[in-house]
Amino acid sequence: MATWSDLNLQNSTTPLMEQLTFFHDHTLLILLMITILVAHTMTSLFFNQFTHRFLLEGQMIEVIWTILPAITLIFIALPSLRLLYLLDESMDPIITVKTIGHQWYWTYEYTDFTTPYEFDSYMTPYNENTNAGFRLLDVDNRTILPMLTQIRVLVTAADVLHSWTVPTLGVKVDATPGRLNQTSFFMNRPGVFYGQCSEICGANHSFMPIVIESVTTKTFINWINNNLIT
């Protein structure tokens, strides 16, 4: 998870987040090369006492500085388009979870089972936090999901605009009243992953966190069975 001193992207948990991280590094490398080239050119011009007689007007250099940015944009656009198609790709999900945003909490529904399971997820109050918990990020009911499983999340809202966001999963979906948006992901490791609402939704916008707990399939089955029985 991100802390106050972390300026980098969070460690990826899904293949899609890995691709997002690679694209981020790829784009930053191109920007670094452009910055170094421009800085070198400007420095040379500042400290050069001579004037190139063909520099102020020339068809060739204008063609060059028009073509080079176009080529640079192609090197950024092609991986970006590929990534957009990967993010929008829908596979056959094993589990579907419906997420409903409220002011100011989340409701989760597991509807793939004979008896649907539904619960609300509120932020844990500060005075109830343990030493192992995170302030403003922990919830009373975590969303348990199995790893190494294709998961689909349907997102909507009951009142105003919200946004269901978990950075380490590479997932950010608008929760719009009257509209059902969807995303899918594949978690490749166990852990507890934190997110927050990313759409300003009112006075307590900062107090409706998201906690996803990735567990083994056996642990998930035991958890859902215990909750369905009770």
mmCIF file of C-alpha atoms in Angstrom:
data_model
loop_
_atom_site.group_PDB
_atom_site.id
_atom_site.type_symbol
_atom_site.label_atom_id
_atom_site.label_comp_id
_atom_site.label_asym_id
_atom_site.label_seq_id
_atom_site.Cartn_x
_atom_site.Cartn_y
_atom_site.Cartn_z
ATOM 1 C CA MET A 1 0.000 0.000 0.000
ATOM 2 C CA ALA A 2 1.054 3.623 -0.433
ATOM 3 C CA THR A 3 2.381 5.511 2.581
ATOM 4 C CA TRP A 4 3.115 9.186 3.146
ATOM 5 C CA SER A 5 6.714 8.825 1.935
ATOM 6 C CA ASP A 6 6.039 6.626 -1.112
ATOM 7 C CA LEU A 7 6.190 8.521 -4.399
ATOM 8 C CA ASN A 8 6.217 5.416 -6.601
ATOM 9 C CA LEU A 9 3.423 3.235 -7.922
ATOM 10 C CA GLN A 10 2.220 0.471 -5.643
ATOM 11 C CA ASN A 11 3.462 -3.059 -6.262
ATOM 12 C CA SER A 12 1.265 -4.783 -8.808
ATOM 13 C CA THR A 13 -1.099 -7.571 -7.830
ATOM 14 C CA THR A 14 -2.631 -8.234 -11.257
ATOM 15 C CA PRO A 15 -1.174 -8.692 -14.740
ATOM 16 C CA LEU A 16 -2.996 -5.529 -15.857
ATOM 17 C CA MET A 17 -1.288 -3.441 -13.180
ATOM 18 C CA GLU A 18 2.051 -4.874 -14.294
ATOM 19 C CA GLN A 19 1.340 -3.656 -17.825
ATOM 20 C CA LEU A 20 0.330 -0.229 -16.483
ATOM 21 C CA THR A 21 3.615 -0.032 -14.573
ATOM 22 C CA PHE A 22 5.615 -1.025 -17.660
ATOM 23 C CA PHE A 23 3.860 1.634 -19.730
ATOM 24 C CA HIS A 24 4.496 4.233 -17.037
ATOM 25 C CA ASP A 25 8.230 3.421 -17.034
ATOM 26 C CA HIS A 26 8.324 3.345 -20.850
ATOM 27 C CA THR A 27 6.741 6.807 -21.110
ATOM 28 C CA LEU A 28 8.965 8.276 -18.407
ATOM 29 C CA LEU A 29 12.059 6.987 -20.217
ATOM 30 C CA ILE A 30 10.970 8.740 -23.413
ATOM 31 C CA LEU A 31 10.292 11.955 -21.479
ATOM 32 C CA LEU A 32 13.704 11.724 -19.833
ATOM 33 C CA MET A 33 15.417 11.370 -23.223
ATOM 34 C CA ILE A 34 13.513 14.398 -24.568
ATOM 35 C CA THR A 35 14.387 16.450 -21.479
ATOM 36 C CA ILE A 36 18.097 15.616 -21.768
ATOM 37 C CA LEU A 37 18.124 16.440 -25.490
ATOM 38 C CA VAL A 38 16.365 19.783 -25.027
ATOM 39 C CA ALA A 39 18.548 20.702 -22.036
ATOM 40 C CA HIS A 40 21.711 19.879 -23.980
ATOM 41 C CA THR A 41 20.555 21.942 -26.973
ATOM 42 C CA MET A 42 19.580 24.939 -24.836
ATOM 43 C CA THR A 43 22.846 24.802 -22.899
ATOM 44 C CA SER A 44 24.826 24.694 -26.124
ATOM 45 C CA LEU A 45 22.951 27.716 -27.477
ATOM 46 C CA PHE A 46 23.412 29.727 -24.274
ATOM 47 C CA PHE A 47 27.181 29.256 -24.093
ATOM 48 C CA ASN A 48 27.913 29.332 -27.816
ATOM 49 C CA GLN A 49 29.258 32.661 -29.058
ATOM 50 C CA PHE A 50 28.801 31.755 -32.707
ATOM 51 C CA THR A 51 25.693 31.866 -34.877
ATOM 52 C CA HIS A 52 25.093 29.101 -37.387
ATOM 53 C CA ARG A 53 24.235 30.773 -40.644
ATOM 54 C CA PHE A 54 21.844 27.992 -41.696
ATOM 55 C CA LEU A 55 20.062 27.665 -38.306
ATOM 56 C CA LEU A 56 17.639 30.591 -38.485
ATOM 57 C CA GLU A 57 15.981 29.456 -41.672
ATOM 58 C CA GLY A 58 16.156 25.985 -43.138
ATOM 59 C CA GLN A 59 13.662 23.542 -44.584
ATOM 60 C CA MET A 60 15.612 20.484 -43.515
ATOM 61 C CA ILE A 61 15.755 21.250 -39.799
ATOM 62 C CA GLU A 62 12.042 22.143 -39.788
ATOM 63 C CA VAL A 63 11.250 18.788 -41.378
ATOM 64 C CA ILE A 64 13.407 17.034 -38.775
ATOM 65 C CA TRP A 65 11.822 18.709 -35.755
ATOM 66 C CA THR A 66 8.376 17.931 -37.164
ATOM 67 C CA ILE A 67 9.027 14.252 -37.919
ATOM 68 C CA LEU A 68 10.888 13.417 -34.694
ATOM 69 C CA PRO A 69 7.998 14.424 -32.355
ATOM 70 C CA ALA A 70 5.581 12.488 -34.576
ATOM 71 C CA ILE A 71 7.729 9.367 -34.277
ATOM 72 C CA THR A 72 7.989 9.903 -30.513
ATOM 73 C CA LEU A 73 4.200 10.117 -30.213
ATOM 74 C CA ILE A 74 3.863 6.866 -32.162
ATOM 75 C CA PHE A 75 6.160 5.113 -29.664
ATOM 76 C CA ILE A 76 3.862 6.324 -26.874
ATOM 77 C CA ALA A 77 0.519 5.832 -28.634
ATOM 78 C CA LEU A 78 0.965 2.216 -29.777
ATOM 79 C CA PRO A 79 1.635 0.761 -26.278
ATOM 80 C CA SER A 80 -1.140 2.990 -24.919
ATOM 81 C CA LEU A 81 -3.715 1.644 -27.396
ATOM 82 C CA ARG A 82 -2.617 -1.919 -26.702
ATOM 83 C CA LEU A 83 -3.049 -1.320 -22.989
ATOM 84 C CA LEU A 84 -6.505 0.189 -23.462
ATOM 85 C CA TYR A 85 -7.660 -2.941 -25.286
ATOM 86 C CA LEU A 86 -6.155 -5.158 -22.569
ATOM 87 C CA LEU A 87 -7.954 -3.201 -19.841
ATOM 88 C CA ASP A 88 -11.265 -3.480 -21.669
ATOM 89 C CA GLU A 89 -10.931 -7.178 -22.441
ATOM 90 C CA SER A 90 -13.655 -9.234 -20.792
ATOM 91 C CA MET A 91 -13.094 -12.887 -19.970
ATOM 92 C CA ASP A 92 -15.462 -15.505 -18.622
ATOM 93 C CA PRO A 93 -15.566 -14.725 -14.892
ATOM 94 C CA ILE A 94 -15.557 -17.420 -12.249
ATOM 95 C CA ILE A 95 -16.964 -15.085 -9.590
ATOM 96 C CA THR A 96 -19.042 -11.924 -9.946
ATOM 97 C CA VAL A 97 -19.271 -9.360 -7.158
ATOM 98 C CA LYS A 98 -21.648 -6.418 -7.259
ATOM 99 C CA THR A 99 -20.437 -3.234 -5.560
ATOM 100 C CA ILE A 100 -22.856 -0.446 -4.623
ATOM 101 C CA GLY A 101 -21.617 2.939 -3.437
ATOM 102 C CA HIS A 102 -23.543 4.803 -0.750
ATOM 103 C CA GLN A 103 -22.978 7.967 1.232
ATOM 104 C CA TRP A 104 -20.636 6.899 2.777
ATOM 105 C CA TYR A 105 -20.014 3.159 2.673
ATOM 106 C CA TRP A 106 -19.923 0.267 0.215
ATOM 107 C CA THR A 107 -22.298 -2.657 -0.170
ATOM 108 C CA TYR A 108 -21.066 -5.941 -1.682
ATOM 109 C CA GLU A 109 -23.235 -8.699 -3.115
ATOM 110 C CA TYR A 110 -22.095 -12.233 -3.989
ATOM 111 C CA THR A 111 -24.833 -13.441 -6.311
ATOM 112 C CA ASP A 112 -23.246 -16.556 -7.866
ATOM 113 C CA PHE A 113 -24.440 -18.815 -5.087
ATOM 114 C CA THR A 114 -27.816 -20.413 -4.441
ATOM 115 C CA THR A 115 -28.279 -18.075 -1.497
ATOM 116 C CA PRO A 116 -26.885 -14.619 -2.329
ATOM 117 C CA TYR A 117 -24.628 -13.107 0.312
ATOM 118 C CA GLU A 118 -24.676 -9.359 0.955
ATOM 119 C CA PHE A 119 -22.952 -7.119 3.487
ATOM 120 C CA ASP A 120 -22.081 -3.470 4.116
ATOM 121 C CA SER A 121 -18.503 -2.295 4.526
ATOM 122 C CA TYR A 122 -17.970 0.734 6.787
ATOM 123 C CA MET A 123 -14.722 2.401 7.755
ATOM 124 C CA THR A 124 -13.480 1.288 11.175
ATOM 125 C CA PRO A 125 -13.804 4.220 13.614
ATOM 126 C CA TYR A 126 -10.529 5.657 14.859
ATOM 127 C CA ASN A 127 -11.193 4.728 18.495
ATOM 128 C CA GLU A 128 -11.804 1.089 17.491
ATOM 129 C CA ASN A 129 -8.625 0.685 15.450
ATOM 130 C CA THR A 130 -6.023 -1.774 16.690
ATOM 131 C CA ASN A 131 -2.274 -1.315 16.464
ATOM 132 C CA ALA A 132 -2.270 -3.573 13.414
ATOM 133 C CA GLY A 133 -4.849 -1.454 11.591
ATOM 134 C CA PHE A 134 -4.432 1.555 9.339
ATOM 135 C CA ARG A 135 -6.114 4.838 10.186
ATOM 136 C CA LEU A 136 -8.912 5.787 7.734
ATOM 137 C CA LEU A 137 -8.225 2.689 5.595
ATOM 138 C CA ASP A 138 -9.521 -0.337 7.526
ATOM 139 C CA VAL A 139 -13.131 -1.513 7.378
ATOM 140 C CA ASP A 140 -15.347 -3.658 9.562
ATOM 141 C CA ASN A 141 -16.113 -6.161 6.763
ATOM 142 C CA ARG A 142 -13.409 -6.907 4.230
ATOM 143 C CA THR A 143 -14.185 -8.099 0.713
ATOM 144 C CA ILE A 144 -12.769 -11.629 0.509
ATOM 145 C CA LEU A 145 -11.866 -12.852 -2.982
ATOM 146 C CA PRO A 146 -9.898 -15.870 -4.224
ATOM 147 C CA MET A 147 -6.567 -15.394 -5.950
ATOM 148 C CA LEU A 148 -5.691 -17.015 -9.303
ATOM 149 C CA THR A 149 -9.343 -16.612 -10.301
ATOM 150 C CA GLN A 150 -10.925 -14.421 -12.945
ATOM 151 C CA ILE A 151 -13.142 -12.006 -11.026
ATOM 152 C CA ARG A 152 -15.731 -9.599 -12.411
ATOM 153 C CA VAL A 153 -16.898 -6.598 -10.411
ATOM 154 C CA LEU A 154 -20.136 -4.799 -11.273
ATOM 155 C CA VAL A 155 -20.148 -1.263 -9.906
ATOM 156 C CA THR A 156 -23.050 1.119 -9.380
ATOM 157 C CA ALA A 157 -24.241 3.719 -6.865
ATOM 158 C CA ALA A 158 -27.424 4.254 -4.906
ATOM 159 C CA ASP A 159 -27.309 8.023 -4.431
ATOM 160 C CA VAL A 160 -24.491 10.124 -5.951
ATOM 161 C CA LEU A 161 -21.368 9.539 -8.036
ATOM 162 C CA HIS A 162 -18.660 7.399 -6.430
ATOM 163 C CA SER A 163 -15.557 5.670 -7.798
ATOM 164 C CA TRP A 164 -14.403 2.185 -6.769
ATOM 165 C CA THR A 165 -10.603 2.301 -6.859
ATOM 166 C CA VAL A 166 -7.898 -0.146 -5.761
ATOM 167 C CA PRO A 167 -4.505 1.063 -7.098
ATOM 168 C CA THR A 168 -2.555 -2.170 -6.615
ATOM 169 C CA LEU A 169 -5.142 -4.006 -8.751
ATOM 170 C CA GLY A 170 -5.021 -1.360 -11.478
ATOM 171 C CA VAL A 171 -8.776 -0.882 -11.091
ATOM 172 C CA LYS A 172 -10.744 2.368 -11.083
ATOM 173 C CA VAL A 173 -14.451 2.232 -11.989
ATOM 174 C CA ASP A 174 -17.045 4.986 -11.754
ATOM 175 C CA ALA A 175 -20.083 4.148 -9.627
ATOM 176 C CA THR A 176 -22.945 5.970 -11.334
ATOM 177 C CA PRO A 177 -26.576 5.881 -10.118
ATOM 178 C CA GLY A 178 -28.770 4.025 -12.609
ATOM 179 C CA ARG A 179 -25.799 2.659 -14.538
ATOM 180 C CA LEU A 180 -23.941 -0.635 -14.166
ATOM 181 C CA ASN A 181 -20.218 -0.493 -14.974
ATOM 182 C CA GLN A 182 -17.969 -3.513 -14.888
ATOM 183 C CA THR A 183 -14.316 -4.424 -14.627
ATOM 184 C CA SER A 184 -12.405 -7.663 -14.240
ATOM 185 C CA PHE A 185 -9.083 -8.624 -12.722
ATOM 186 C CA PHE A 186 -6.959 -11.641 -11.852
ATOM 187 C CA MET A 187 -5.057 -11.485 -8.560
ATOM 188 C CA ASN A 188 -1.825 -13.461 -8.683
ATOM 189 C CA ARG A 189 -0.794 -13.305 -5.025
ATOM 190 C CA PRO A 190 -2.402 -13.296 -1.571
ATOM 191 C CA GLY A 191 -2.557 -10.183 0.563
ATOM 192 C CA VAL A 192 -4.664 -7.286 1.798
ATOM 193 C CA PHE A 193 -5.086 -4.420 -0.666
ATOM 194 C CA TYR A 194 -6.473 -0.995 0.134
ATOM 195 C CA GLY A 195 -8.355 1.544 -1.934
ATOM 196 C CA GLN A 196 -10.586 4.565 -1.548
ATOM 197 C CA CYS A 197 -13.443 6.323 -3.284
ATOM 198 C CA SER A 198 -11.907 8.521 -5.988
ATOM 199 C CA GLU A 199 -14.914 10.674 -6.815
ATOM 200 C CA ILE A 200 -15.829 13.559 -4.517
ATOM 201 C CA CYS A 201 -19.196 12.413 -3.173
ATOM 202 C CA GLY A 202 -19.925 14.621 -0.211
ATOM 203 C CA ALA A 203 -18.788 15.517 3.292
ATOM 204 C CA ASN A 204 -17.499 12.037 4.199
ATOM 205 C CA HIS A 205 -15.938 11.253 0.843
ATOM 206 C CA SER A 206 -12.589 10.471 2.528
ATOM 207 C CA PHE A 207 -14.176 8.009 4.952
ATOM 208 C CA MET A 208 -15.375 5.158 2.729
ATOM 209 C CA PRO A 209 -12.281 3.003 2.126
ATOM 210 C CA ILE A 210 -12.095 -0.281 0.211
ATOM 211 C CA VAL A 211 -10.285 -3.365 1.510
ATOM 212 C CA ILE A 212 -9.781 -6.425 -0.688
ATOM 213 C CA GLU A 213 -8.366 -9.563 0.919
ATOM 214 C CA SER A 214 -6.912 -12.071 -1.528
ATOM 215 C CA VAL A 215 -6.964 -15.637 -0.192
ATOM 216 C CA THR A 216 -6.685 -19.158 -1.510
ATOM 217 C CA THR A 217 -9.710 -20.790 -3.118
ATOM 218 C CA LYS A 218 -10.143 -23.197 -0.202
ATOM 219 C CA THR A 219 -10.115 -20.340 2.312
ATOM 220 C CA PHE A 220 -12.637 -18.414 0.231
ATOM 221 C CA ILE A 221 -15.002 -21.404 0.011
ATOM 222 C CA ASN A 222 -14.817 -21.929 3.784
ATOM 223 C CA TRP A 223 -15.476 -18.207 4.368
ATOM 224 C CA ILE A 224 -18.490 -18.043 2.045
ATOM 225 C CA ASN A 225 -19.912 -21.294 3.473
ATOM 226 C CA ASN A 226 -19.658 -19.986 7.036
ATOM 227 C CA ASN A 227 -21.379 -16.741 6.102
ATOM 228 C CA LEU A 228 -24.142 -18.448 4.118
ATOM 229 C CA ILE A 229 -24.853 -20.801 7.039
ATOM 230 C CA THR A 230 -25.053 -17.965 9.546
#
